[in-house]
DNA sequence: TGACAGGGATAAAACGTTATACCAAAATCC
DNA sequence: GGATTTTGGTATAACGTTTTATCCCTGTCA
């Protein structure tokens, strides 16, 4: 119908000043109960919704947070987003999400867009090969930023990660206890910290157990890449009887490849995944994996961001959420030959 | 270091007025090449990024679009988002995504948040049971809105859908040609138009073929629900030899259940999926499915939104993208008994 | 009664841009 | 060479809020 109502319209309708109306809307200041009612009534009648950007501009407060992640479609990531969203929502913040598709340049543009559209803070997992300049961009604009999952060497930012090394070490020990002697690491592509941490845990466990040289096999994150990789490994390393994987998708792919060859996960090759996505439990056979709660990670993420916003000079926080082993059916003692 | 630079800072640095600086930044007005250079240099030097909300507020233009969808983690949906994002990005718009998790109330809150934070438009797929009031919210605020995938009876909005009925009819005919006589429809829960359209296509094909009463089986969207449903169907309708599914996830779940029972997709029961998500091709055996290009759908979505923004009084557009059958290995002639 | 306190409301200045109107100087015209 | 146009630039008022300082009024106290 009519034009979009502004505070002035509401004030006029209620017969008060804009200043008063503003105070009522925010529940601030000292205004009598009578006028409060009048204003609220007028606002309702006109279907008034305040203009957030004008408010934000004047007050300096900013209740919009941006998030940029390498892959929205990944269910693990989606759960993190849910967790963060929920907490933000309950605090009156709005989280808006962008998919960087692991492209450092696209991500830089996204971060710039966040700055232009004045987000109050940014949560992000740095794309592979993120240059130092991207981090500088954030610091020169004094934008509260928290990274998660992947930590960069350049980052001088709050961070929430996973106890990666500890987890893969645990997985490796588990496989060794079952009797496996030739254990490989599968998944991921180089240059992100998550992966090097996981490889580190795997490698050091191997060393500690005296189990010979590590075998690290690169592959993209995803079912299909996992399948191809498994086929290759069977061909080139027929002595490998167990796999520690960089993610559940790869692990499931590996299992599928085994089945396609007429073999069985847990028989010819034992497989441990990482993340415990929903599919891990549903796979046939169900996947043994290192579980972390992405939802909780998301909530924690949001909490750290809120603290950082409230206390910009707080020292940098780096924290790690634990992973626990979930035993299912893809890890068994090796076959006797 | 210093405070965040504003246009005034840049102008001072370049020795010109704010007005001039503004014009240079936007590439508008009549300014000599010399001063253009000076201003651009100053801007770069100070790492200046304009405050989008101040600009938007004054100019009335708004280059932020909101999107609310029922499930971000769904790879089909994620592809739609990518498509829309890409087109928006190339036009200088920013798309921010919210996950409604198919909760009408949460979605309403998200839309309200979009209004408060003055998005220039909203793309959304209505959650199940979205009440009329949600649509009214959008119209009273004159917010350019486009729905997609699911069309509501209340909606008086632009819409992009899929040729659902046509696709399931085609799938049903395909199965009938292979020789199947007892064909069931599996997947989805009631009350969204996508599903009723698909059921409609299935049912009318059945009628046309003279194949008896339809069997429609509800289940949640997802692998696990599909598995459970398949087990139930085998038990209660042993005569069913083919399935038209509401989505690939459910279809894959159904296939998994068959395998778990020692049966084979395409042998005991033929299965046709819907969407052609990446996993459909990778599944063992690969899934026959009705393919639609979610990326293209996303681009189209963005294009419609831009048109609507440019031409607010344009008549409502409702368009449908086609689905084409992709033959793989889960549909075969029925076994002889 | 005069001073004072304090509750209730408001005018006006800000926030960082863009749009409008206007001006000075240089260039063009007849 | 004076009038007119063009070019390049600027001062200033918006945009819709919040904040600050200020003001008026009523009641209280000594």
XYZ file of C-alpha atoms (C1' of nucleotides) in Angstrom:
734
model
C 0.000 0.000 0.000
C 1.642 3.145 1.303
C 5.306 3.924 1.606
C 7.460 1.998 3.976
C 6.917 3.479 7.440
C 9.836 5.033 9.263
C 10.274 6.018 12.829
C 8.968 9.476 12.046
C 5.712 8.003 10.759
C 5.296 5.977 13.904
C 6.094 8.978 16.089
C 3.569 11.131 14.310
C 0.918 8.433 14.581
C 1.552 8.114 18.305
C 1.774 11.868 18.797
C 5.300 11.869 20.191
C 8.760 12.815 19.000
C 11.092 10.561 16.990
C 13.490 10.437 19.897
C 10.798 9.090 22.150
C 9.673 6.551 19.621
C 13.236 5.373 19.200
C 13.649 4.897 22.918
C 10.468 2.916 23.167
C 11.419 0.636 20.304
C 14.698 -0.170 21.962
C 13.238 -0.399 25.446
C 15.746 2.187 26.622
C 15.555 5.546 28.329
C 12.977 6.780 30.774
C 9.580 6.790 29.179
C 6.242 6.445 30.971
C 4.245 3.285 30.548
C 1.446 5.254 28.905
C 3.491 6.625 26.023
C 5.258 3.297 25.643
C 1.892 1.765 24.918
C 0.915 4.463 22.481
C 4.098 4.041 20.500
C 3.980 0.294 20.449
C 0.422 0.414 19.254
C 1.284 2.804 16.444
C 4.239 0.650 15.414
C 2.117 -2.442 15.253
C -0.597 -0.650 13.354
C 1.843 0.542 10.693
C 3.693 -2.770 10.530
C 6.854 -0.884 11.337
C 10.199 -2.672 11.107
C 13.269 -0.592 11.952
C 15.932 -0.058 9.335
C 18.806 -2.035 10.723
C 21.492 -0.410 8.652
C 20.567 3.095 9.724
C 20.536 1.949 13.317
C 23.828 0.139 12.954
C 25.394 3.091 11.243
C 24.526 5.488 13.996
C 25.091 3.252 16.972
C 28.234 1.570 15.688
C 26.856 -1.737 16.845
C 26.593 -4.360 14.210
C 24.627 -7.533 14.520
C 25.462 -9.174 11.246
C 28.182 -11.779 11.065
C 29.624 -13.299 7.914
C 30.851 -16.826 7.424
C 32.903 -18.136 4.536
C 33.594 -21.834 4.265
C 35.209 -24.054 1.677
C 32.219 -26.269 1.035
C 28.681 -25.726 2.183
C 27.461 -29.030 0.815
C 29.666 -30.984 3.182
C 27.288 -32.203 5.900
C 29.912 -31.783 8.582
C 30.287 -28.152 7.630
C 26.551 -27.693 7.408
C 26.240 -28.834 11.014
C 28.842 -26.332 12.136
C 26.838 -23.633 10.438
C 23.680 -24.761 12.200
C 25.393 -24.621 15.566
C 26.759 -21.146 15.003
C 23.490 -19.879 13.539
C 21.490 -21.080 16.488
C 23.660 -19.407 19.049
C 23.820 -16.158 17.108
C 20.096 -16.148 16.589
C 19.477 -16.462 20.305
C 21.650 -13.387 20.842
C 19.905 -11.352 18.191
C 22.629 -11.697 15.603
C 22.252 -12.702 11.974
C 24.724 -15.084 10.390
C 25.041 -15.077 6.636
C 26.940 -17.785 4.870
C 29.041 -17.825 1.706
C 30.506 -20.811 -0.088
C 34.134 -20.199 -1.037
C 34.486 -23.514 -2.880
C 38.075 -23.609 -1.684
C 39.144 -20.850 -4.024
C 41.399 -18.351 -2.286
C 40.563 -15.557 -4.682
C 36.843 -16.063 -4.464
C 37.170 -16.096 -0.715
C 39.097 -12.868 -0.723
C 36.312 -11.266 -2.694
C 33.816 -12.606 -0.238
C 35.709 -11.169 2.678
C 35.916 -7.833 0.905
C 32.202 -7.970 0.308
C 31.750 -8.609 4.015
C 33.813 -5.544 4.784
C 31.931 -3.375 2.313
C 28.618 -4.511 3.651
C 30.011 -3.923 7.125
C 29.591 -7.220 8.813
C 30.364 -6.985 12.509
C 32.669 -9.957 12.302
C 33.788 -12.790 10.104
C 34.084 -16.503 10.702
C 36.008 -18.371 8.059
C 38.043 -21.359 7.168
C 40.926 -20.171 5.027
C 40.957 -21.619 1.529
C 43.978 -23.566 0.472
C 46.941 -21.298 -0.308
C 45.422 -18.231 1.257
C 48.028 -15.492 0.891
C 49.178 -13.285 3.705
C 47.477 -10.286 2.137
C 44.076 -11.754 2.878
C 44.878 -11.775 6.547
C 46.203 -8.236 6.337
C 42.970 -7.152 4.738
C 41.132 -8.221 7.849
C 43.543 -6.673 10.301
C 43.718 -3.298 8.567
C 39.965 -3.135 8.748
C 40.039 -4.194 12.365
C 37.341 -6.715 11.651
C 36.812 -9.242 14.426
C 37.729 -12.534 12.793
C 37.815 -16.123 13.901
C 39.179 -18.919 11.761
C 38.226 -22.526 12.275
C 39.177 -26.009 11.159
C 42.207 -24.806 9.231
C 44.802 -22.680 10.858
C 47.154 -20.662 8.704
C 50.738 -19.829 9.528
C 49.932 -16.196 8.801
C 46.945 -16.062 11.053
C 47.119 -13.888 14.086
C 43.482 -14.566 14.807
C 41.260 -16.469 17.177
C 40.890 -20.032 16.115
C 38.872 -23.123 16.866
C 40.281 -26.368 15.656
C 40.119 -30.073 16.211
C 42.631 -32.183 18.102
C 43.771 -33.648 14.854
C 47.120 -35.157 15.704
C 45.796 -36.764 18.832
C 42.914 -38.304 16.913
C 44.897 -39.843 14.072
C 47.438 -41.122 16.561
C 44.630 -42.831 18.408
C 43.307 -44.309 15.192
C 46.728 -45.601 14.257
C 47.250 -47.165 17.666
C 43.865 -48.807 17.409
C 44.765 -50.387 14.079
C 48.140 -51.521 15.391
C 46.497 -53.156 18.368
C 44.286 -55.106 15.996
C 47.472 -56.432 14.477
C 47.966 -54.285 11.408
C 51.562 -53.615 10.453
C 51.293 -51.711 7.202
C 49.046 -48.692 7.733
C 48.612 -45.882 5.205
C 47.165 -42.407 5.465
C 44.646 -41.445 2.793
C 43.049 -38.205 1.795
C 43.322 -34.475 1.522
C 45.561 -32.413 -0.650
C 48.620 -30.629 0.613
C 49.083 -27.327 2.339
C 46.344 -27.061 4.905
C 47.159 -27.375 8.557
C 44.348 -29.758 9.394
C 45.884 -32.288 7.134
C 49.467 -31.848 8.234
C 48.368 -32.158 11.842
C 46.583 -35.385 11.053
C 49.531 -36.734 9.136
C 51.753 -35.707 12.014
C 49.654 -37.724 14.464
C 49.684 -40.724 12.158
C 53.398 -40.499 11.493
C 54.466 -40.097 15.084
C 52.278 -43.006 16.172
C 53.868 -45.110 13.479
C 57.296 -44.148 14.733
C 56.363 -44.821 18.321
C 55.071 -48.255 17.334
C 58.101 -48.992 15.211
C 55.995 -49.717 12.169
C 58.209 -48.475 9.344
C 57.890 -45.608 6.930
C 54.614 -43.761 6.568
C 52.644 -43.984 3.335
C 50.708 -40.819 2.659
C 48.325 -40.787 -0.262
C 46.879 -37.525 -1.580
C 43.355 -37.218 -2.842
C 40.552 -34.704 -3.051
C 37.896 -34.724 -0.403
C 34.934 -36.731 -1.636
C 33.542 -40.116 -2.332
C 34.649 -40.396 -5.919
C 38.246 -39.399 -5.290
C 38.360 -41.870 -2.426
C 37.287 -44.673 -4.713
C 39.933 -43.958 -7.286
C 42.614 -43.623 -4.623
C 41.712 -46.943 -3.051
C 42.035 -48.703 -6.379
C 45.460 -47.202 -6.854
C 46.586 -48.155 -3.378
C 45.499 -51.748 -3.827
C 47.537 -51.870 -6.968
C 50.667 -50.141 -5.754
C 50.733 -51.172 -2.106
C 49.151 -54.611 -1.855
C 50.737 -55.039 1.594
C 48.743 -52.197 3.141
C 46.015 -53.677 5.345
C 44.705 -50.566 7.041
C 43.883 -46.957 6.245
C 43.613 -43.858 8.367
C 41.535 -41.397 6.385
C 41.420 -37.643 6.332
C 37.626 -37.571 6.199
C 34.577 -39.792 6.151
C 33.713 -39.067 2.553
C 37.072 -40.343 1.382
C 36.820 -43.304 3.730
C 33.397 -44.227 2.425
C 34.672 -43.893 -1.106
C 37.515 -46.223 -0.236
C 35.064 -48.752 1.180
C 32.922 -48.561 -1.938
C 35.956 -49.227 -4.105
C 36.790 -52.290 -2.043
C 33.290 -53.641 -2.456
C 33.352 -52.975 -6.130
C 36.488 -55.126 -6.325
C 34.691 -57.906 -4.528
C 36.589 -57.222 -1.313
C 35.262 -56.127 2.065
C 36.147 -53.170 4.276
C 37.424 -54.679 7.524
C 38.573 -57.844 5.780
C 41.136 -57.063 3.089
C 41.600 -53.521 4.327
C 40.483 -51.878 7.551
C 39.384 -48.251 7.283
C 39.066 -45.461 9.840
C 37.287 -42.269 8.851
C 37.232 -38.807 10.341
C 34.312 -36.525 11.345
C 31.523 -39.042 11.901
C 29.129 -37.548 9.410
C 25.664 -39.037 9.296
C 26.537 -41.274 6.381
C 29.296 -42.939 8.368
C 26.778 -44.727 10.503
C 24.546 -45.615 7.587
C 27.200 -46.917 5.267
C 27.317 -50.644 4.613
C 29.275 -51.734 6.502
C 29.094 -48.903 9.072
C 32.303 -46.902 9.236
C 34.671 -46.763 12.188
C 35.598 -43.118 12.553
C 36.887 -40.306 14.729
C 33.862 -38.312 15.837
C 33.755 -34.638 16.559
C 30.538 -32.765 17.228
C 30.286 -30.162 14.493
C 27.215 -28.596 16.037
C 29.073 -27.932 19.269
C 32.026 -26.635 17.351
C 29.678 -24.177 15.670
C 28.279 -22.970 18.956
C 31.733 -22.533 20.377
C 32.698 -20.592 17.297
C 29.831 -18.192 17.792
C 30.644 -17.796 21.436
C 34.241 -16.878 20.718
C 33.111 -14.337 18.145
C 30.739 -12.681 20.586
C 33.480 -12.442 23.172
C 35.861 -10.955 20.653
C 33.292 -8.360 19.653
C 32.631 -7.457 23.248
C 36.306 -7.389 24.157
C 38.337 -6.439 21.086
C 41.603 -6.295 22.994
C 41.302 -9.722 24.511
C 44.367 -11.880 23.822
C 44.086 -14.298 20.903
C 42.309 -17.560 21.743
C 43.230 -20.825 20.080
C 41.239 -23.802 21.250
C 40.693 -27.338 20.126
C 37.689 -29.584 20.393
C 38.428 -33.252 20.985
C 37.651 -36.177 18.705
C 36.610 -39.546 20.100
C 36.794 -42.896 18.394
C 33.536 -44.518 17.305
C 34.032 -48.222 16.757
C 31.981 -49.701 13.959
C 32.591 -52.428 11.445
C 35.316 -51.326 9.074
C 38.164 -52.118 11.450
C 38.960 -55.761 12.157
C 42.123 -57.785 12.688
C 43.962 -58.370 9.403
C 43.197 -61.543 7.396
C 45.550 -64.444 7.808
C 47.268 -65.392 4.612
C 46.929 1.070 13.112
C 44.818 4.158 12.581
C 41.063 4.500 12.509
C 39.079 3.046 9.691
C 39.375 5.427 6.751
C 36.280 7.115 5.419
C 35.675 9.009 2.263
C 36.625 12.211 4.013
C 40.035 10.771 4.854
C 40.607 9.777 1.266
C 39.471 13.164 -0.001
C 41.808 14.976 2.347
C 44.706 12.765 1.357
C 44.036 13.430 -2.319
C 43.404 17.124 -1.742
C 39.874 17.142 -3.122
C 36.347 17.357 -1.752
C 34.344 14.418 -0.462
C 31.885 14.842 -3.309
C 34.648 14.461 -5.839
C 36.086 11.459 -4.101
C 32.676 9.848 -4.043
C 32.241 10.374 -7.766
C 35.612 8.892 -8.539
C 34.959 5.841 -6.436
C 31.735 5.199 -8.286
C 33.119 6.097 -11.675
C 30.339 8.650 -12.104
C 30.196 12.350 -12.813
C 32.610 14.424 -14.833
C 36.035 14.355 -13.249
C 39.360 14.817 -15.024
C 41.658 11.901 -15.437
C 44.278 13.617 -13.311
C 42.156 13.928 -10.196
C 40.721 10.475 -10.758
C 44.225 9.146 -10.447
C 44.990 11.153 -7.352
C 41.898 9.882 -5.605
C 42.391 6.289 -6.586
C 45.944 6.446 -5.373
C 44.899 7.863 -2.021
C 42.195 5.224 -1.670
C 44.621 2.419 -2.333
C 47.181 3.895 0.002
C 44.686 4.074 2.863
C 43.173 0.679 2.064
C 39.838 2.381 1.788
C 36.707 0.278 1.429
C 33.409 2.172 1.180
C 30.754 1.652 3.807
C 28.087 -0.149 1.856
C 25.273 0.488 4.260
C 25.782 4.237 4.260
C 25.862 4.177 0.486
C 22.817 1.970 0.261
C 20.956 4.110 2.726
C 21.487 7.271 0.795
C 21.119 5.915 -2.698
C 18.224 3.593 -1.996
C 19.969 0.909 -4.015
C 20.594 -2.312 -2.245
C 22.969 -4.968 -3.401
C 22.441 -7.581 -0.749
C 20.150 -10.500 -1.397
C 19.013 -13.075 1.141
C 18.338 -16.747 0.564
C 16.581 -19.123 2.898
C 16.467 -22.805 2.083
C 15.267 -25.904 3.869
C 18.562 -27.741 3.901
C 21.954 -26.374 3.042
C 23.674 -29.732 3.410
C 21.729 -31.207 0.526
C 24.199 -31.206 -2.378
C 21.485 -30.406 -4.882
C 20.595 -27.314 -2.922
C 24.220 -26.395 -2.503
C 24.610 -26.377 -6.268
C 21.648 -24.076 -6.662
C 23.258 -21.723 -4.209
C 26.503 -21.804 -6.168
C 24.711 -20.945 -9.375
C 22.855 -18.030 -7.862
C 25.941 -16.783 -6.015
C 28.033 -16.756 -9.143
C 25.581 -14.744 -11.160
C 24.987 -12.282 -8.350
C 28.672 -11.866 -7.778
C 29.252 -10.994 -11.406
C 26.630 -8.261 -11.084
C 28.104 -6.853 -7.909
C 25.535 -8.314 -5.594
C 26.126 -10.260 -2.413
C 24.062 -13.334 -1.636
C 23.841 -14.458 1.945
C 22.418 -17.829 2.797
C 20.426 -19.082 5.771
C 19.462 -22.650 6.592
C 15.813 -22.878 7.601
C 16.001 -26.586 8.391
C 12.446 -26.862 7.152
C 11.019 -25.089 10.157
C 8.382 -22.548 9.169
C 8.838 -20.495 12.298
C 12.593 -20.346 12.020
C 12.178 -19.342 8.420
C 9.810 -16.576 9.315
C 12.358 -15.216 11.728
C 14.977 -15.387 9.049
C 12.813 -13.449 6.641
C 12.139 -10.852 9.301
C 15.844 -10.581 9.917
C 16.304 -10.043 6.203
C 13.805 -7.220 6.310
C 15.408 -5.604 9.331
C 18.813 -5.832 7.794
C 17.287 -4.463 4.614
C 18.119 -7.041 2.045
C 17.248 -5.880 -1.428
C 15.414 -9.087 -2.156
C 14.783 -12.571 -0.893
C 15.030 -15.962 -2.540
C 13.475 -18.780 -0.598
C 11.934 -22.165 -0.667
C 8.955 -22.098 1.665
C 9.232 -24.492 4.588
C 6.570 -27.098 4.971
C 3.312 -25.609 6.308
C 4.317 -22.026 5.727
C 1.338 -19.929 6.835
C -0.205 -17.198 4.757
C 1.068 -14.562 7.160
C 4.626 -15.223 6.105
C 3.768 -14.282 2.558
C 1.934 -11.208 3.764
C 4.999 -10.155 5.687
C 6.902 -9.982 2.439
C 4.239 -8.162 0.497
C 3.597 -5.509 3.147
C 7.275 -4.714 3.087
C 7.285 -4.684 -0.692
C 10.332 -6.897 -0.679
C 11.172 -8.412 -4.054
C 10.794 -12.141 -3.465
C 11.212 -15.222 -5.570
C 10.338 -18.701 -4.371
C 11.802 -21.809 -5.900
C 11.416 -25.576 -5.862
C 8.296 -25.460 -3.729
C 5.355 -23.355 -4.711
C 2.795 -22.439 -2.116
C -0.890 -21.940 -2.732
C -0.631 -18.591 -0.977
C 2.258 -17.376 -3.034
C 1.686 -14.454 -5.297
C 5.365 -14.338 -6.121
C 7.789 -15.116 -8.899
C 8.704 -18.746 -8.909
C 11.149 -21.150 -10.479
C 10.246 -24.773 -10.295
C 10.984 -28.087 -11.890
C 8.787 -29.910 -14.376
C 7.969 -32.423 -11.712
C 4.868 -34.102 -13.032
C 6.318 -34.508 -16.480
C 9.466 -36.079 -15.046
C 7.819 -38.680 -12.818
C 5.417 -39.527 -15.610
C 8.396 -40.172 -17.843
C 10.024 -42.307 -15.187
C 6.856 -44.324 -14.739
C 6.483 -44.884 -18.453
C 10.083 -45.988 -18.643
C 9.537 -48.592 -15.943
C 6.319 -49.790 -17.578
C 8.112 -50.224 -20.872
C 10.656 -52.415 -19.170
C 7.741 -54.607 -18.165
C 7.037 -53.543 -14.595
C 3.400 -53.746 -13.529
C 3.481 -52.846 -9.872
C 5.231 -49.514 -9.457
C 5.310 -47.546 -6.207
C 6.212 -43.973 -5.400
C 8.621 -43.466 -2.514
C 9.750 -40.469 -0.585
C 8.921 -37.062 0.788
C 6.456 -36.094 3.431
C 3.126 -34.527 2.727
C 2.113 -30.971 2.008
C 4.707 -29.520 -0.325
C 3.822 -28.865 -3.916
C 6.955 -30.466 -5.379
C 5.894 -33.736 -3.976
C 2.258 -33.548 -4.954
C 3.278 -32.619 -8.477
C 5.574 -35.612 -8.655
C 2.918 -37.907 -7.268
C 0.482 -36.426 -9.729
C 2.769 -37.289 -12.648
C 3.272 -40.792 -11.326
C -0.421 -41.354 -10.685
C -1.636 -40.073 -14.013
C 0.955 -42.145 -15.877
C -0.243 -45.182 -13.962
C -3.824 -44.423 -14.934
C -2.899 -43.862 -18.526
C -1.066 -47.186 -18.580
C -3.897 -48.966 -16.825
C -1.601 -50.210 -14.081
C -3.912 -50.226 -11.086
C -3.978 -48.176 -7.915
C -0.982 -46.045 -6.967
C 1.088 -46.908 -3.932
C 2.548 -43.831 -2.301
C 4.972 -44.313 0.527
C 5.964 -41.409 2.775
C 9.410 -40.963 4.133
C 11.805 -38.226 5.131
C 14.355 -37.056 2.639
C 17.617 -38.871 3.287
C 19.518 -42.060 2.981
C 18.557 -43.566 6.301
C 14.849 -42.972 5.909
C 15.034 -44.474 2.435
C 16.578 -47.632 3.819
C 13.924 -48.119 6.433
C 11.164 -47.426 3.953
C 12.509 -49.963 1.472
C 12.550 -52.644 4.129
C 8.942 -51.878 4.977
C 7.890 -51.922 1.360
C 9.506 -55.292 0.732
C 7.614 -56.627 3.679
C 4.220 -55.110 2.965
C 4.200 -55.017 -0.831
C 6.273 -57.935 -2.073
C 4.667 -57.560 -5.492
C 6.175 -54.133 -6.106
C 9.051 -54.462 -8.588
C 9.818 -50.837 -9.279
C 10.117 -47.551 -7.448
C 9.854 -43.944 -8.550
C 11.590 -41.888 -5.872
C 11.144 -38.346 -4.707
C 14.879 -37.750 -4.514
C 18.241 -39.384 -5.055
C 19.071 -39.637 -1.392
C 15.982 -41.697 -0.709
C 16.607 -43.752 -3.831
C 20.164 -44.499 -2.789
C 18.949 -45.419 0.662
C 16.463 -47.796 -0.919
C 19.240 -49.394 -2.970
C 21.402 -49.808 0.100
C 18.570 -51.537 1.905
C 18.132 -53.947 -0.983
C 21.819 -54.823 -0.926
C 21.765 -55.270 2.795
C 18.988 -57.826 2.284
C 21.124 -59.662 -0.240
C 19.055 -58.355 -3.131
C 20.104 -56.130 -6.007
C 18.769 -52.819 -7.281
C 17.612 -53.497 -10.849
C 16.990 -57.150 -10.139
C 14.417 -57.592 -7.371
C 13.391 -53.949 -7.508
C 14.175 -51.266 -10.086
C 14.723 -47.763 -8.739
C 14.547 -44.326 -10.356
C 15.835 -41.348 -8.411
C 15.337 -37.632 -8.816
C 17.859 -34.750 -9.047
C 20.979 -36.532 -10.267
C 23.190 -35.494 -7.402
C 26.848 -36.403 -7.665
C 26.391 -39.506 -5.561
C 23.865 -40.910 -8.021
C 26.584 -41.595 -10.533
C 28.993 -42.931 -7.955
C 26.621 -45.249 -6.200
C 27.087 -48.990 -6.701
C 25.258 -49.756 -8.865
C 24.938 -46.292 -10.462
C 21.472 -44.853 -10.078
C 19.027 -44.185 -12.891
C 17.545 -40.792 -12.168
C 15.774 -37.710 -13.451
C 18.426 -35.034 -13.858
C 17.950 -31.345 -13.439
C 20.819 -28.907 -13.451
C 20.738 -27.214 -10.078
C 23.506 -24.829 -11.037
C 21.485 -23.533 -13.975
C 18.419 -23.316 -11.824
C 20.409 -21.135 -9.440
C 21.539 -18.837 -12.205
C 18.029 -18.496 -13.512
C 16.862 -17.719 -10.016
C 19.330 -14.891 -9.724
C 18.371 -13.558 -13.130
C 14.705 -13.451 -12.239
C 15.511 -11.624 -9.009
C 17.549 -9.001 -10.816
C 14.741 -8.434 -13.296
C 12.231 -8.114 -10.493
C 14.415 -5.569 -8.730
C 14.853 -3.564 -11.903
C 11.183 -3.783 -12.833
C 9.129 -4.062 -9.655
C 5.825 -3.848 -11.498
C 6.595 -6.618 -13.934
C 3.882 -9.300 -13.964
C 4.583 -12.410 -11.875
C 6.804 -14.968 -13.588
C 6.403 -18.683 -12.977
C 8.788 -20.853 -14.925
C 9.889 -24.450 -14.855
C 13.192 -26.029 -15.709
C 13.000 -29.436 -17.368
C 14.284 -32.745 -16.042
C 15.781 -35.361 -18.357
C 16.170 -39.045 -17.719
C 19.649 -40.397 -17.108
C 19.736 -44.128 -17.673
C 22.068 -46.050 -15.414
C 21.940 -49.434 -13.828
C 19.160 -49.520 -11.297
C 16.408 -50.001 -13.844
C 16.139 -53.346 -15.609
C 13.286 -55.575 -16.761
C 11.659 -57.387 -13.817
C 12.926 -60.839 -12.852
C 10.955 -63.831 -14.089
C 9.521 -65.870 -11.298
C 8.284 30.235 49.491
C 12.349 29.179 47.218
C 15.571 25.698 46.034
C 16.145 21.334 44.424
C 15.504 16.722 42.614
C 14.147 13.884 39.330
C 10.878 11.909 35.955
C 9.427 12.452 31.246
C 9.941 14.128 26.944
C 12.378 16.424 23.008
C 15.593 19.125 19.626
C 19.458 18.672 17.323
C 23.774 16.649 16.087
C 25.802 12.829 14.584
C 26.912 8.168 11.540
C 29.305 7.822 6.141
C 27.667 8.024 2.103
C 25.170 10.044 -2.471
C 22.326 13.487 -5.028
C 21.354 18.151 -6.186
C 22.283 22.485 -7.145
C 25.475 25.579 -7.987
C 29.827 27.986 -9.164
C 34.339 29.291 -11.331
C 37.236 28.967 -15.031
C 38.223 27.616 -19.518
C 36.677 26.966 -24.134
C 33.705 28.003 -27.937
C 30.852 30.800 -30.788
C 29.208 34.635 -33.800
C 35.394 40.688 -27.529
C 31.273 39.807 -25.149
C 27.923 36.054 -24.660
C 27.305 31.312 -24.189
C 28.449 26.718 -23.392
C 31.299 23.174 -21.470
C 34.306 21.273 -18.149
C 35.707 20.231 -13.595
C 34.802 20.628 -9.212
C 32.400 21.769 -4.561
C 28.984 22.959 -0.636
C 25.151 21.195 1.278
C 21.150 18.667 2.125
C 19.444 14.434 2.405
C 18.944 8.915 3.982
C 16.670 6.738 8.967
C 18.301 5.904 12.942
C 20.635 6.792 17.965
C 22.734 9.769 21.290
C 23.525 13.834 24.010
C 22.288 17.630 26.145
C 18.611 20.253 27.496
C 14.281 21.591 28.991
C 9.875 21.613 31.356
C 7.054 20.163 34.797
C 5.566 18.369 39.192
C 6.402 17.279 43.726
C 9.290 17.544 47.981
C 11.886 19.448 51.498
C 13.627 22.924 54.707
